[in-house]
Amino acid sequence: MATFVLVHGSGHGGWCWRRVVPLLTAAGHRVLTPTLTGLGDRAHLLSRSTDLDLHIADVVSVLEHERIHDAVLVGHSYGGMVVTGAADRVGHRVAHLVYLDAAIPRDGESVVDLVPHAVSSLKAGVRVVDGVELVGFPDDGPPPALGLSDPEDVAWVGSMLTPHPWATMVAPIRLTGGAAVEAIPRTVLLTPAHPGIAEDRLASARSAGRFHETGLPHDMMVTHPAETAKVLLDAVPR
């Protein structure tokens, strides 16, 4: 049995894995779906101190307090920043890293550095609420980039999305683990509009043998839970 820790992307929450969790538990695995501070059901905890480091601490805390030492640590989209930081801090608790259409940062890089064009459109919509800069207001429903087409999916996700703290997008990640983090086995799955992966890292991911390019949409855990679960189950250490 493995322990999956599924970390969502910007504007989402632990709720987005709802259709994937039963498929993983049915295969005999434990699954945790933490919601990052200031988002989803923890939106009431949003403050000026909500940044990338706090989100990394959220996941580190889960790994430590749940006494996990065999985590299949999964990051979707922005969650790639978070799981990379968590693995850097408590790599001994991580057996495998999975990047689902996710940012894969190096030390000193931010989301803005990795996907400047995508983030620039978000920056144009920054609003200040209670002293916190927020982006991604779901006023007009889910953004097209999520790849949702089914009306029920659009309605569900649109009702659940929350604005995302801008500070997490501009904060550079600080990594100190070096080769130890790079040595953690990893799976990378990219959709046609994959974010945050430079060509040299694509080459490295391909050579690692656990690299998948897929036609699935960005929010694959919503639209294609079975296919998503298969990728995750294939990442379980043998």
Coordinates of N, CA and C in Angstrom, one line a residue:
M1 N 0.8 -1.2 0.0 CA 0.0 0.0 0.0 C 0.9 1.3 0.0
A2 N 0.5 2.2 -0.8 CA 1.2 3.5 -0.9 C 0.3 4.6 -0.3
T3 N 0.9 5.7 0.0 CA 0.1 6.8 0.5 C 0.2 7.9 -0.5
F4 N -0.9 8.3 -1.2 CA -0.9 9.4 -2.1 C -1.2 10.7 -1.4
V5 N -0.5 11.7 -1.7 CA -0.8 13.0 -1.2 C -0.9 13.9 -2.5
L6 N -2.2 14.3 -2.7 CA -2.5 15.0 -4.0 C -2.7 16.5 -3.7
V7 N -1.8 17.2 -4.4 CA -1.8 18.7 -4.2 C -2.3 19.4 -5.4
H8 N -3.3 20.2 -5.2 CA -4.1 20.9 -6.2 C -3.3 22.1 -6.8
G9 N -3.8 22.7 -7.9 CA -3.2 23.8 -8.5 C -3.9 25.1 -8.0
S10 N -3.6 26.2 -8.7 CA -4.1 27.5 -8.3 C -5.6 27.6 -8.4
G11 N -6.2 28.2 -7.4 CA -7.7 28.4 -7.4 C -8.5 27.2 -7.0
H12 N -7.8 26.1 -7.0 CA -8.5 24.8 -6.7 C -8.5 24.5 -5.2
G13 N -8.8 23.3 -4.8 CA -8.8 22.8 -3.4 C -8.7 21.3 -3.5
G14 N -8.7 20.7 -2.3 CA -8.7 19.3 -2.3 C -9.9 18.6 -2.9
W15 N -11.0 19.4 -3.1 CA -12.2 19.0 -3.7 C -12.0 18.5 -5.2
C16 N -11.0 19.0 -5.9 CA -10.8 18.7 -7.3 C -10.5 17.2 -7.6
W17 N -10.0 16.5 -6.5 CA -9.6 15.1 -6.7 C -10.8 14.1 -6.4
R18 N -12.0 14.7 -6.2 CA -13.1 13.9 -5.7 C -13.3 12.6 -6.5
R19 N -13.2 12.7 -7.8 CA -13.5 11.6 -8.7 C -12.3 10.6 -8.8
V20 N -11.1 11.0 -8.4 CA -9.9 10.2 -8.5 C -9.7 9.4 -7.2
V21 N -10.1 9.9 -6.1 CA -9.8 9.3 -4.8 C -10.4 7.9 -4.7
P22 N -11.7 7.7 -5.1 CA -12.2 6.3 -5.0 C -11.5 5.3 -5.8
L23 N -10.9 5.7 -6.9 CA -10.2 4.8 -7.8 C -8.9 4.4 -7.1
L24 N -8.3 5.2 -6.4 CA -7.0 4.9 -5.7 C -7.2 4.1 -4.5
T25 N -8.3 4.4 -3.7 CA -8.6 3.7 -2.5 C -9.0 2.3 -2.9
A26 N -9.8 2.1 -4.0 CA -10.2 0.8 -4.4 C -9.1 -0.1 -4.8
A27 N -7.9 0.5 -5.1 CA -6.7 -0.3 -5.4 C -5.9 -0.6 -4.2
G28 N -6.4 -0.2 -3.0 CA -5.8 -0.5 -1.7 C -4.9 0.6 -1.2
H29 N -4.9 1.8 -1.7 CA -4.0 2.8 -1.3 C -4.7 3.9 -0.4
R30 N -3.9 4.5 0.4 CA -4.3 5.6 1.3 C -4.2 6.9 0.5
V31 N -5.2 7.8 0.6 CA -5.1 9.0 -0.2 C -5.5 10.2 0.7
L32 N -4.6 11.2 0.6 CA -4.8 12.5 1.3 C -4.9 13.6 0.3
T33 N -5.8 14.5 0.5 CA -6.0 15.6 -0.5 C -6.1 17.0 0.2
P34 N -4.9 17.4 0.8 CA -4.9 18.7 1.5 C -5.3 19.9 0.6
T35 N -6.0 20.9 1.3 CA -6.2 22.1 0.6 C -5.2 23.2 1.1
L36 N -4.6 23.9 0.2 CA -3.6 24.9 0.6 C -4.3 26.1 1.3
T37 N -3.5 26.7 2.2 CA -4.1 27.8 3.0 C -4.6 29.0 2.0
G38 N -5.8 29.4 2.3 CA -6.3 30.6 1.6 C -7.1 30.2 0.4
L39 N -7.3 28.9 0.1 CA -8.0 28.4 -1.0 C -9.1 27.4 -0.6
G40 N -10.0 27.2 -1.5 CA -11.1 26.2 -1.3 C -11.7 26.4 0.1
D41 N -11.8 25.2 0.8 CA -12.5 25.3 2.1 C -11.6 26.0 3.2
R42 N -10.4 26.4 2.8 CA -9.6 27.2 3.7 C -9.4 28.6 3.3
A43 N -10.3 29.1 2.4 CA -10.3 30.4 1.9 C -10.4 31.5 3.1
H44 N -11.0 31.1 4.1 CA -11.2 32.0 5.3 C -9.9 32.3 6.0
L45 N -8.8 31.5 5.7 CA -7.5 31.7 6.3 C -6.6 32.5 5.5
L46 N -7.1 33.1 4.4 CA -6.2 33.9 3.5 C -5.8 35.1 4.3
S47 N -4.5 35.5 4.1 CA -3.9 36.7 4.7 C -2.8 37.2 3.9
R48 N -2.2 38.3 4.3 CA -1.1 38.9 3.6 C 0.2 37.9 3.7
S49 N 0.2 37.0 4.6 CA 1.3 36.1 4.8 C 1.2 34.8 4.0
T50 N 0.1 34.7 3.2 CA -0.1 33.5 2.4 C 0.8 33.6 1.2
D51 N 1.8 32.8 1.1 CA 2.7 32.8 0.0 C 3.2 31.3 -0.3
L52 N 4.1 31.2 -1.2 CA 4.6 29.9 -1.6 C 5.2 29.1 -0.4
D53 N 5.9 29.8 0.4 CA 6.5 29.1 1.6 C 5.5 28.5 2.5
L54 N 4.4 29.2 2.7 CA 3.3 28.8 3.5 C 2.7 27.5 2.9
H55 N 2.5 27.5 1.6 CA 1.9 26.4 0.9 C 2.8 25.2 1.0
I56 N 4.1 25.4 0.9 CA 5.0 24.3 1.1 C 4.9 23.7 2.5
A57 N 4.8 24.7 3.5 CA 4.7 24.2 4.9 C 3.4 23.5 5.1
D58 N 2.4 23.8 4.4 CA 1.1 23.0 4.5 C 1.3 21.6 4.2
V59 N 2.0 21.3 3.1 CA 2.2 19.9 2.7 C 3.3 19.2 3.5
V60 N 4.3 19.9 3.9 CA 5.3 19.3 4.8 C 4.6 18.9 6.1
S61 N 3.7 19.8 6.6 CA 3.0 19.5 7.9 C 2.2 18.2 7.7
V62 N 1.5 18.0 6.6 CA 0.7 16.8 6.4 C 1.6 15.6 6.4
L63 N 2.8 15.7 5.7 CA 3.7 14.5 5.6 C 4.2 14.2 7.0
E64 N 4.5 15.2 7.8 CA 5.1 15.0 9.1 C 4.0 14.5 10.1
H65 N 2.9 15.2 10.2 CA 1.9 14.8 11.2 C 1.2 13.5 10.9
E66 N 1.2 13.1 9.6 CA 0.6 11.8 9.3 C 1.6 10.7 9.3
R67 N 2.8 11.1 9.7 CA 3.9 10.1 9.8 C 4.1 9.3 8.5
I68 N 4.1 10.0 7.4 CA 4.2 9.4 6.1 C 5.7 9.3 5.7
H69 N 6.1 8.1 5.2 CA 7.5 7.9 4.8 C 7.6 7.3 3.4
D70 N 6.4 7.1 2.7 CA 6.4 6.4 1.4 C 5.5 7.2 0.5
A71 N 5.4 8.5 0.6 CA 4.4 9.3 -0.2 C 4.7 9.2 -1.7
V72 N 3.6 9.0 -2.4 CA 3.6 9.4 -3.8 C 3.0 10.8 -3.8
L73 N 3.9 11.7 -4.0 CA 3.5 13.1 -3.8 C 3.2 13.7 -5.2
V74 N 2.0 14.2 -5.3 CA 1.5 14.6 -6.7 C 1.2 16.0 -6.7
G75 N 1.7 16.8 -7.7 CA 1.4 18.2 -7.8 C 0.7 18.4 -9.2
H76 N -0.4 19.2 -9.2 CA -1.1 19.6 -10.4 C -0.8 21.0 -10.6
S77 N -0.4 21.4 -11.8 CA -0.2 22.8 -12.2 C 0.6 23.6 -11.2
Y78 N 0.1 24.6 -10.6 CA 0.9 25.4 -9.6 C 1.4 24.4 -8.5
G79 N 0.6 23.4 -8.2 CA 1.0 22.4 -7.2 C 2.4 21.8 -7.4
G80 N 2.9 21.9 -8.6 CA 4.3 21.4 -8.9 C 5.3 22.2 -8.1
M81 N 5.1 23.5 -7.9 CA 6.0 24.3 -7.1 C 6.0 23.8 -5.7
V82 N 4.8 23.5 -5.2 CA 4.6 23.2 -3.8 C 5.2 21.8 -3.5
V83 N 5.0 20.8 -4.3 CA 5.5 19.5 -4.1 C 7.0 19.5 -4.2
T84 N 7.6 20.3 -5.1 CA 9.0 20.4 -5.2 C 9.6 20.9 -4.0
G85 N 9.0 22.0 -3.4 CA 9.5 22.5 -2.2 C 9.4 21.6 -1.0
A86 N 8.3 20.9 -1.0 CA 8.1 19.9 0.1 C 9.1 18.8 0.0
A87 N 9.3 18.3 -1.2 CA 10.3 17.2 -1.3 C 11.7 17.7 -1.0
D88 N 12.0 18.9 -1.2 CA 13.3 19.5 -0.8 C 13.5 19.5 0.7
R89 N 12.4 19.7 1.4 CA 12.5 19.9 2.8 C 12.4 18.5 3.6
V90 N 11.6 17.6 3.1 CA 11.4 16.3 3.8 C 11.5 15.2 2.7
G91 N 12.5 15.2 1.9 CA 12.7 14.2 0.9 C 12.6 12.7 1.4
H92 N 13.0 12.5 2.6 CA 13.0 11.2 3.2 C 11.6 10.6 3.4
R93 N 10.6 11.5 3.2 CA 9.2 11.0 3.3 C 8.6 10.8 2.0
V94 N 9.3 11.0 0.9 CA 8.7 11.0 -0.4 C 9.4 9.8 -1.2
A95 N 8.5 8.9 -1.7 CA 9.0 7.8 -2.5 C 9.0 8.1 -4.0
H96 N 8.0 8.9 -4.4 CA 7.9 9.2 -5.8 C 7.2 10.6 -6.0
L97 N 7.7 11.4 -6.9 CA 7.1 12.6 -7.3 C 6.3 12.5 -8.6
V98 N 5.1 13.1 -8.7 CA 4.3 13.1 -9.9 C 3.9 14.5 -10.2
Y99 N 4.3 14.9 -11.4 CA 3.9 16.3 -11.9 C 2.9 16.1 -13.0
L100 N 1.6 16.5 -12.7 CA 0.5 16.5 -13.6 C 0.4 17.8 -14.3
D101 N 0.9 18.0 -15.5 CA 0.9 19.2 -16.2 C 1.3 20.4 -15.2
A102 N 2.4 20.1 -14.5 CA 2.7 21.0 -13.4 C 4.1 21.7 -13.7
A103 N 4.2 22.8 -12.9 CA 5.5 23.5 -12.9 C 6.6 22.7 -12.3
I104 N 7.8 22.7 -12.9 CA 8.9 21.9 -12.3 C 10.0 23.0 -12.1
P105 N 10.1 23.6 -11.0 CA 11.0 24.7 -10.8 C 12.4 24.3 -10.4
R106 N 13.4 25.1 -10.7 CA 14.7 25.0 -10.1 C 14.9 26.1 -9.0
D107 N 15.9 26.0 -8.3 CA 16.1 27.0 -7.2 C 16.1 28.4 -7.7
G108 N 15.3 29.2 -7.1 CA 15.3 30.7 -7.4 C 14.2 31.0 -8.5
E109 N 13.5 30.0 -9.0 CA 12.5 30.3 -10.0 C 11.1 30.4 -9.4
S110 N 10.3 31.3 -10.0 CA 8.9 31.5 -9.6 C 8.0 31.1 -10.7
V111 N 6.7 31.1 -10.4 CA 5.7 30.7 -11.5 C 5.9 31.7 -12.6
V112 N 6.1 33.0 -12.3 CA 6.2 34.0 -13.3 C 7.4 33.8 -14.2
D113 N 8.5 33.3 -13.6 CA 9.6 32.9 -14.4 C 9.3 31.8 -15.4
L114 N 8.5 30.8 -15.0 CA 8.3 29.6 -15.7 C 7.3 29.8 -16.8
V115 N 6.2 30.5 -16.5 CA 5.1 30.7 -17.5 C 4.8 32.2 -17.6
P116 N 5.7 33.1 -18.0 CA 5.4 34.5 -18.0 C 4.2 34.9 -18.8
H117 N 4.0 34.3 -20.0 CA 2.9 34.8 -20.8 C 1.5 34.4 -20.2
A118 N 1.4 33.2 -19.6 CA 0.2 32.8 -19.0 C -0.1 33.6 -17.7
V119 N 0.9 33.9 -17.0 CA 0.8 34.7 -15.7 C 0.5 36.1 -16.0
S120 N 1.0 36.7 -17.1 CA 0.8 38.1 -17.4 C -0.7 38.4 -17.5
S121 N -1.5 37.5 -18.1 CA -2.9 37.7 -18.2 C -3.6 37.7 -16.8
L122 N -3.1 36.9 -15.9 CA -3.6 36.9 -14.6 C -3.3 38.2 -13.9
K123 N -2.1 38.7 -14.1 CA -1.6 39.9 -13.4 C -2.5 41.1 -13.8
A124 N -3.0 41.1 -15.0 CA -3.9 42.2 -15.5 C -5.2 42.2 -14.7
G125 N -5.5 41.1 -14.1 CA -6.8 41.0 -13.3 C -6.6 41.0 -11.8
V126 N -5.4 41.5 -11.3 CA -5.2 41.5 -9.9 C -6.2 42.4 -9.2
R127 N -6.7 42.0 -8.1 CA -7.6 42.8 -7.3 C -7.1 42.7 -5.8
V128 N -7.2 43.8 -5.1 CA -6.8 43.7 -3.7 C -8.1 43.6 -2.8
V129 N -8.1 42.5 -2.0 CA -9.2 42.2 -1.2 C -8.7 42.1 0.3
D130 N -9.1 43.0 1.2 CA -8.6 42.9 2.5 C -7.1 43.0 2.6
G131 N -6.5 43.8 1.7 CA -5.1 44.0 1.7 C -4.3 42.9 1.1
V132 N -5.0 41.9 0.4 CA -4.3 40.8 -0.2 C -4.5 40.9 -1.7
E133 N -3.4 40.8 -2.5 CA -3.5 40.8 -4.0 C -4.0 39.4 -4.4
L134 N -5.0 39.4 -5.2 CA -5.6 38.1 -5.6 C -5.8 38.1 -7.1
V135 N -5.7 36.9 -7.7 CA -5.9 36.7 -9.2 C -6.8 35.6 -9.4
G136 N -7.3 35.4 -10.6 CA -8.1 34.3 -11.0 C -9.5 34.3 -10.4
F137 N -10.1 35.5 -10.4 CA -11.5 35.5 -10.0 C -12.4 34.8 -11.0
P138 N -13.2 33.8 -10.5 CA -14.0 33.0 -11.4 C -15.3 33.7 -11.7
D139 N -15.3 35.0 -12.0 CA -16.6 35.7 -12.3 C -17.3 35.1 -13.5
D140 N -16.6 34.7 -14.5 CA -17.2 34.2 -15.7 C -17.1 32.7 -15.9
G141 N -17.0 32.0 -14.8 CA -16.8 30.6 -14.8 C -15.4 30.2 -15.0
P142 N -15.1 28.9 -15.1 CA -13.7 28.4 -15.2 C -13.0 28.9 -16.4
P143 N -11.7 29.2 -16.3 CA -11.0 29.7 -17.5 C -10.9 28.6 -18.6
P144 N -10.9 29.0 -19.8 CA -10.8 28.0 -20.9 C -9.6 27.1 -20.8
A145 N -8.5 27.6 -20.2 CA -7.3 26.8 -20.1 C -7.5 25.5 -19.3
L146 N -8.5 25.4 -18.5 CA -8.7 24.2 -17.7 C -9.2 23.0 -18.6
G147 N -9.7 23.4 -19.8 CA -10.1 22.3 -20.7 C -11.5 21.7 -20.4
L148 N -12.3 22.4 -19.7 CA -13.6 21.8 -19.3 C -14.6 22.0 -20.4
S149 N -15.4 21.0 -20.8 CA -16.4 21.2 -21.8 C -17.8 20.7 -21.4
D150 N -17.9 19.7 -20.5 CA -19.2 19.2 -20.1 C -19.8 20.2 -19.2
P151 N -21.1 20.6 -19.5 CA -21.8 21.6 -18.7 C -21.8 21.4 -17.2
E152 N -21.9 20.1 -16.8 CA -21.9 19.8 -15.3 C -20.5 20.0 -14.7
D153 N -19.5 19.7 -15.5 CA -18.1 20.0 -15.0 C -17.9 21.5 -14.8
V154 N -18.3 22.2 -15.9 CA -18.2 23.7 -15.8 C -18.9 24.3 -14.6
A155 N -20.1 23.8 -14.4 CA -20.9 24.4 -13.3 C -20.2 24.0 -11.9
W156 N -19.8 22.8 -11.8 CA -19.2 22.3 -10.6 C -17.9 23.0 -10.3
V157 N -17.0 23.0 -11.2 CA -15.7 23.7 -11.0 C -15.9 25.2 -10.8
G158 N -16.7 25.8 -11.6 CA -17.0 27.2 -11.5 C -17.5 27.6 -10.1
S159 N -18.3 26.7 -9.5 CA -18.8 27.0 -8.2 C -17.8 26.8 -7.0
M160 N -16.7 26.1 -7.3 CA -15.7 25.7 -6.3 C -14.5 26.6 -6.4
L161 N -14.1 27.1 -7.5 CA -12.9 27.9 -7.6 C -12.9 29.1 -6.7
T162 N -11.7 29.4 -6.2 CA -11.5 30.6 -5.4 C -10.3 31.4 -5.9
P163 N -10.4 32.7 -5.7 CA -9.2 33.6 -6.1 C -7.9 33.1 -5.5
H164 N -6.8 33.3 -6.2 CA -5.5 32.8 -5.8 C -4.6 33.9 -5.4
P165 N -3.9 33.8 -4.3 CA -2.9 34.9 -3.8 C -1.8 35.1 -4.8
W166 N -1.7 36.3 -5.3 CA -0.7 36.7 -6.3 C 0.8 36.5 -5.7
A167 N 0.9 36.6 -4.4 CA 2.3 36.5 -3.8 C 2.9 35.1 -4.1
T168 N 2.0 34.1 -4.3 CA 2.6 32.7 -4.5 C 3.1 32.6 -6.0
M169 N 2.7 33.5 -6.8 CA 3.1 33.4 -8.2 C 4.5 34.1 -8.5
V170 N 4.8 35.1 -7.6 CA 6.0 35.9 -7.9 C 7.1 35.5 -6.9
A171 N 6.8 34.6 -5.9 CA 7.8 34.2 -5.0 C 8.8 33.2 -5.6
P172 N 10.1 33.4 -5.5 CA 11.0 32.4 -6.0 C 11.1 31.2 -5.0
I173 N 11.2 30.0 -5.5 CA 11.3 28.9 -4.6 C 12.8 28.8 -4.2
R174 N 13.0 28.4 -2.9 CA 14.3 28.2 -2.4 C 14.6 26.7 -2.1
L175 N 15.5 26.1 -2.9 CA 15.7 24.7 -2.8 C 17.2 24.5 -2.3
T176 N 17.3 23.6 -1.3 CA 18.7 23.3 -0.8 C 19.1 21.9 -0.9
G177 N 18.1 21.0 -1.3 CA 18.4 19.6 -1.3 C 19.3 19.1 -2.4
G178 N 19.3 19.9 -3.5 CA 20.2 19.6 -4.6 C 20.0 18.2 -5.2
A179 N 21.0 17.4 -5.3 CA 21.0 16.1 -6.0 C 20.0 15.1 -5.3
A180 N 19.8 15.3 -4.0 CA 19.0 14.4 -3.2 C 17.5 14.5 -3.7
V181 N 17.1 15.7 -4.0 CA 15.7 15.9 -4.6 C 15.6 15.4 -6.0
E182 N 16.6 15.7 -6.8 CA 16.7 15.2 -8.2 C 16.7 13.7 -8.2
A183 N 17.2 13.0 -7.2 CA 17.3 11.6 -7.2 C 16.0 10.9 -6.9
I184 N 15.0 11.6 -6.4 CA 13.7 11.0 -6.1 C 13.0 10.6 -7.4
P185 N 12.6 9.4 -7.6 CA 11.9 9.0 -8.8 C 10.7 9.9 -9.1
R186 N 10.5 10.1 -10.4 CA 9.4 11.0 -10.7 C 8.7 10.6 -12.0
T187 N 7.5 11.0 -12.1 CA 6.7 10.8 -13.3 C 6.2 12.2 -13.7
V188 N 6.3 12.5 -15.0 CA 5.9 13.8 -15.6 C 4.8 13.5 -16.7
L189 N 3.7 14.1 -16.5 CA 2.6 14.0 -17.5 C 2.3 15.4 -18.0
L190 N 2.4 15.6 -19.3 CA 2.2 16.9 -19.9 C 1.0 16.9 -20.9
T191 N 0.2 17.9 -20.8 CA -0.9 18.1 -21.8 C -0.4 19.0 -22.9
P192 N -1.1 19.2 -24.0 CA -0.6 20.0 -25.1 C -0.2 21.4 -24.7
A193 N -0.8 22.0 -23.7 CA -0.5 23.3 -23.2 C 0.3 23.3 -21.9
H194 N 1.2 22.4 -21.8 CA 1.9 22.2 -20.6 C 2.7 23.4 -20.1
P195 N 2.6 23.7 -18.8 CA 3.3 24.9 -18.2 C 4.6 24.6 -17.6
G196 N 5.5 25.5 -17.6 CA 6.6 25.5 -16.7 C 7.7 24.5 -16.9
I197 N 7.9 24.0 -18.1 CA 8.9 23.0 -18.3 C 9.8 23.4 -19.5
A198 N 11.1 23.7 -19.2 CA 12.0 24.1 -20.2 C 12.4 22.9 -21.0
E199 N 13.0 23.1 -22.2 CA 13.3 22.0 -23.1 C 14.4 21.1 -22.5
D200 N 15.3 21.6 -21.8 CA 16.3 20.8 -21.2 C 15.7 19.8 -20.2
R201 N 14.7 20.3 -19.4 CA 14.0 19.5 -18.5 C 13.1 18.5 -19.2
L202 N 12.6 18.8 -20.3 CA 11.8 17.9 -21.1 C 12.7 16.7 -21.5
A203 N 13.9 17.0 -22.0 CA 14.8 16.0 -22.4 C 15.2 15.1 -21.2
S204 N 15.4 15.7 -20.0 CA 15.7 14.9 -18.8 C 14.6 14.0 -18.4
A205 N 13.3 14.5 -18.5 CA 12.1 13.8 -18.1 C 11.9 12.6 -19.1
R206 N 12.1 12.8 -20.3 CA 12.0 11.8 -21.3 C 13.0 10.6 -21.1
S207 N 14.2 11.0 -20.8 CA 15.2 10.0 -20.6 C 15.0 9.2 -19.3
A208 N 14.2 9.7 -18.4 CA 14.0 9.1 -17.1 C 13.0 7.9 -17.3
G209 N 12.3 7.8 -18.4 CA 11.5 6.7 -18.7 C 10.1 6.8 -18.1
R210 N 9.7 7.8 -17.3 CA 8.4 7.9 -16.8 C 7.9 9.3 -17.2
F211 N 7.8 9.4 -18.5 CA 7.4 10.7 -19.1 C 6.2 10.4 -20.1
H212 N 5.1 11.2 -19.9 CA 4.0 10.9 -20.8 C 3.5 12.3 -21.4
E213 N 3.3 12.3 -22.6 CA 2.6 13.4 -23.3 C 1.2 12.9 -23.7
T214 N 0.2 13.7 -23.3 CA -1.2 13.2 -23.5 C -2.1 14.3 -24.1
G215 N -3.2 13.9 -24.6 CA -4.1 14.8 -25.2 C -5.2 15.2 -24.1
L216 N -5.0 14.8 -22.9 CA -6.0 15.1 -21.8 C -6.0 16.6 -21.6
P217 N -7.1 17.1 -21.1 CA -7.1 18.6 -20.8 C -6.4 18.8 -19.4
H218 N -6.2 20.1 -19.2 CA -5.4 20.5 -18.0 C -6.0 20.0 -16.7
D219 N -7.3 20.1 -16.5 CA -8.0 19.6 -15.3 C -8.4 18.2 -15.5
M220 N -7.5 17.3 -15.8 CA -7.7 15.9 -16.1 C -8.4 15.2 -15.0
M221 N -8.1 15.6 -13.8 CA -8.7 14.8 -12.6 C -10.2 15.0 -12.6
V222 N -10.7 16.1 -13.2 CA -12.1 16.3 -13.3 C -12.7 15.7 -14.5
T223 N -12.1 15.8 -15.6 CA -12.6 15.3 -16.9 C -12.3 13.9 -17.2
H224 N -11.2 13.4 -16.7 CA -10.8 12.0 -17.0 C -10.2 11.4 -15.8
P225 N -11.0 11.1 -14.8 CA -10.4 10.6 -13.5 C -9.8 9.2 -13.7
A226 N -10.4 8.3 -14.5 CA -9.8 7.0 -14.7 C -8.4 7.0 -15.3
E227 N -8.3 7.9 -16.3 CA -7.0 8.0 -16.9 C -5.9 8.6 -16.0
T228 N -6.4 9.6 -15.2 CA -5.5 10.2 -14.2 C -5.1 9.2 -13.2
A229 N -6.0 8.4 -12.7 CA -5.7 7.4 -11.6 C -4.7 6.4 -12.2
K230 N -4.9 6.0 -13.4 CA -3.9 5.0 -14.0 C -2.5 5.6 -13.9
V231 N -2.3 6.8 -14.3 CA -1.0 7.4 -14.3 C -0.4 7.4 -12.9
L232 N -1.3 7.7 -11.9 CA -0.8 7.7 -10.5 C -0.5 6.3 -10.0
L233 N -1.4 5.4 -10.3 CA -1.1 4.0 -9.9 C 0.2 3.4 -10.5
D234 N 0.5 3.8 -11.7 CA 1.7 3.4 -12.3 C 2.9 3.9 -11.6
A235 N 2.8 5.0 -10.8 CA 3.9 5.6 -10.1 C 4.1 5.0 -8.8
V236 N 3.3 4.1 -8.3 CA 3.5 3.4 -7.0 C 4.8 2.6 -7.1
P237 N 5.7 2.8 -6.1 CA 6.9 2.0 -6.1 C 6.7 0.5 -6.0
R238 N 7.4 -0.2 -6.8 CA 7.2 -1.7 -6.8 C 8.1 -2.3 -5.8

